[in-house]
XYZ file of C-alpha atoms in Angstrom:
248
model
C -211.826 75.784 30.951
C -214.942 76.901 32.468
C -217.451 75.657 30.827
C -216.629 72.843 31.902
C -219.484 70.364 33.012
C -222.221 74.646 32.469
C -224.143 72.767 30.649
C -223.925 68.825 32.613
C -225.062 71.271 35.945
C -228.083 73.561 33.595
C -229.956 70.252 31.786
C -229.116 68.660 35.825
C -231.479 71.741 37.086
C -233.852 72.749 34.075
C -235.339 68.889 34.704
C -235.925 69.912 38.200
C -237.261 72.380 37.010
C -239.630 70.596 34.711
C -240.457 68.644 37.123
C -241.677 71.336 40.019
C -243.691 72.856 37.092
C -244.882 68.694 37.221
C -244.405 68.648 33.181
C -245.212 65.282 32.386
C -242.291 62.489 31.682
C -241.634 62.618 27.670
C -241.227 66.485 28.888
C -238.716 66.582 30.864
C -237.088 64.344 29.146
C -236.519 66.305 26.335
C -235.924 69.371 28.226
C -232.546 67.493 30.091
C -231.572 66.723 26.836
C -232.460 70.189 25.142
C -230.276 71.837 27.919
C -227.561 69.021 27.717
C -226.477 70.542 23.897
C -227.915 74.216 24.691
C -224.481 76.149 24.139
C -223.632 73.658 20.500
C -223.412 76.645 18.305
C -220.723 77.427 20.189
C -218.412 76.206 18.267
C -219.264 78.374 15.718
C -217.520 81.196 18.108
C -213.590 82.540 17.818
C -211.888 81.474 20.977
C -211.002 84.084 21.586
C -214.719 85.340 22.205
C -215.408 83.647 24.415
C -212.307 83.787 26.492
C -213.130 87.530 27.509
C -215.916 88.959 30.013
C -218.585 89.952 27.846
C -218.928 94.324 27.541
C -215.084 94.150 25.697
C -216.418 92.025 23.175
C -216.531 94.530 19.609
C -220.280 94.344 18.422
C -218.795 91.486 15.717
C -217.336 89.429 18.686
C -220.765 90.331 20.024
C -222.170 89.788 17.098
C -220.870 86.356 16.716
C -221.396 85.006 20.600
C -225.571 86.261 19.939
C -225.742 84.073 16.610
C -224.623 80.722 19.048
C -227.966 79.470 19.329
C -228.202 78.954 15.335
C -226.201 77.381 14.721
C -227.009 74.670 17.353
C -230.356 74.735 15.365
C -228.316 74.256 12.141
C -226.454 70.812 13.199
C -229.153 69.364 15.639
C -231.505 70.169 12.632
C -229.353 67.536 11.057
C -230.091 64.702 13.448
C -234.386 63.834 13.436
C -234.381 62.493 16.391
C -232.627 65.482 17.901
C -235.683 67.277 16.187
C -238.179 68.010 20.072
C -235.147 69.751 21.222
C -233.907 72.205 18.036
C -237.070 75.350 19.195
C -235.687 74.676 22.688
C -231.819 74.154 21.639
C -232.372 77.620 19.333
C -235.010 79.630 21.373
C -232.975 79.908 24.912
C -231.753 82.978 24.569
C -234.468 85.132 23.283
C -236.445 86.813 26.751
C -240.133 87.288 28.388
C -240.745 91.432 27.242
C -239.235 90.741 22.816
C -235.483 92.225 22.826
C -233.324 88.143 22.993
C -231.659 86.862 20.537
C -231.607 85.970 18.164
C -235.592 85.862 16.447
C -236.922 88.298 18.423
C -239.238 85.773 20.485
C -241.304 87.144 23.626
C -243.826 85.346 25.287
C -246.230 82.198 24.167
C -243.682 82.019 21.475
C -241.367 80.916 23.224
C -241.331 77.426 24.250
C -241.801 76.294 27.451
C -238.308 74.701 27.032
C -237.241 76.914 25.783
C -238.078 79.294 28.745
C -236.800 76.439 31.577
C -233.356 76.737 30.079
C -232.435 80.019 30.114
C -233.701 80.668 33.500
C -231.160 77.521 34.986
C -228.415 78.382 31.919
C -228.460 82.316 33.698
C -228.169 80.353 36.798
C -225.240 78.320 36.346
C -223.528 80.855 35.329
C -223.730 83.906 37.683
C -223.616 80.836 40.375
C -219.762 79.420 38.740
C -217.565 81.514 38.058
C -216.388 83.071 33.827
C -214.301 85.244 32.499
C -214.193 88.739 34.521
C -216.271 88.200 37.428
C -216.010 85.300 40.124
C -219.230 83.303 41.144
C -221.800 84.709 43.093
C -222.687 82.691 46.922
C -226.599 80.471 46.365
C -227.991 83.584 47.071
C -226.973 86.776 45.730
C -227.045 84.260 41.971
C -230.604 83.454 43.206
C -231.714 87.292 43.555
C -229.484 88.489 40.471
C -231.016 85.695 38.592
C -234.751 87.020 39.827
C -234.201 91.298 39.657
C -234.566 89.855 35.892
C -237.889 88.320 36.028
C -240.587 89.349 34.380
C -239.177 91.300 31.832
C -235.904 88.367 30.904
C -237.366 85.293 32.318
C -239.831 84.126 32.673
C -241.938 84.270 36.334
C -243.642 80.491 37.617
C -240.108 78.714 35.895
C -237.414 81.285 38.306
C -240.288 79.866 41.163
C -239.511 76.675 40.427
C -235.954 77.109 40.742
C -236.277 79.605 44.037
C -238.383 76.866 45.493
C -235.076 73.819 44.482
C -233.015 75.187 45.710
C -235.101 76.296 48.889
C -236.001 72.499 48.957
C -232.796 70.839 49.357
C -231.167 73.111 51.473
C -229.229 75.349 49.096
C -230.887 78.647 50.008
C -231.725 80.193 52.466
C -232.879 83.060 50.269
C -237.851 82.999 51.565
C -238.724 86.254 50.568
C -237.479 85.908 46.495
C -240.674 82.803 46.732
C -242.633 83.525 49.564
C -243.801 81.677 52.254
C -245.496 78.510 50.510
C -249.370 78.493 50.864
C -250.578 75.383 52.341
C -253.698 74.727 49.838
C -256.708 72.132 50.697
C -256.311 68.731 48.547
C -252.459 69.327 48.155
C -253.310 71.316 45.113
C -250.374 73.945 43.862
C -249.943 77.175 44.168
C -249.989 77.320 40.291
C -253.653 74.992 40.860
C -255.417 77.506 42.650
C -254.609 80.267 39.764
C -255.781 77.856 36.992
C -258.561 76.345 39.127
C -259.670 80.363 39.664
C -259.754 80.614 35.539
C -261.352 77.495 35.774
C -264.663 78.843 37.800
C -263.580 82.724 35.594
C -265.252 80.280 32.679
C -261.482 80.716 30.615
C -260.781 78.281 28.372
C -257.752 76.181 28.141
C -256.625 77.976 24.805
C -256.934 81.832 27.412
C -255.858 80.042 30.195
C -252.539 79.698 28.611
C -252.271 82.682 26.653
C -252.924 84.665 30.040
C -250.283 81.900 32.115
C -247.536 81.993 29.588
C -247.918 78.040 29.016
C -249.040 75.780 26.268
C -252.315 74.216 26.576
C -251.225 70.902 26.704
C -249.986 71.913 30.134
C -252.876 73.927 31.272
C -254.126 70.669 30.462
C -251.923 68.328 32.080
C -252.223 70.803 35.784
C -256.429 70.454 35.161
C -256.341 66.179 34.882
C -254.123 67.142 39.066
C -256.736 68.942 40.095
C -259.379 67.492 39.299
C -257.903 64.464 40.446
C -256.697 65.359 43.213
C -260.012 67.180 44.048
C -262.475 64.589 42.991
C -264.519 65.826 40.244
C -264.795 65.466 36.304
C -266.393 68.293 35.540
C -266.162 72.962 35.994
C -269.233 72.471 37.499
C -267.533 70.143 40.629
C -264.247 72.284 40.378
C -265.834 75.527 40.922
C -268.161 74.322 44.147
C -264.637 72.872 45.207
C -262.571 76.080 44.834
C -266.561 78.140 46.496
C -266.527 75.385 49.339
C -263.121 76.442 50.287
C -262.476 80.169 49.808
C -260.517 79.706 47.092
C -261.954 82.061 45.028
C -261.139 85.760 45.039
């Protein structure tokens, strides 16, 4: 019973995080759909293992729980229309440092959607009752989620979560994300970060690797940057950065 509504909440929160990260609509839709079915593989886990605190499980029971992303992949792979969500569902328990499950992926090997779902999933678990644990209040749940950044959870996705919770008034915590700075031309923190890398001569691929993003996402950010500052070339963007003292 404690899991009722969990997937819907995670899907809604993952969608907000994806929007905060300025991802394209199609990508946001895929992430939201993946979040709705991210725990589907739990149907392969005995209910007695799900009804007990994880720390009380035997090694075999824990392994059964840790295989639920694998089972979800197997189920969803049978539906061609859901092909886009399969990699995200299969990787939503991977960690940035490679210590997750079930494949042991790390950093950019983990799909961005899976990184977003992992943050939303962890926050929702902490902010709602679970076997052997009471629900934490919003700020404590956010703080505990942030404690797993950056080794476990994606820093960008966590920052987006914190900004979303603060924006809708559910969190009073400001220390987790700091006071937002107002940048020229309406640039976001992420866009300024990408602009700085652009002026340093990095290619889109190298920027994606540096920021643990997909190259598609970097390209999307660059399009927004160029539109906001009114330029069409790297040189123009560099001149804008110099004129507005945006270089480190």
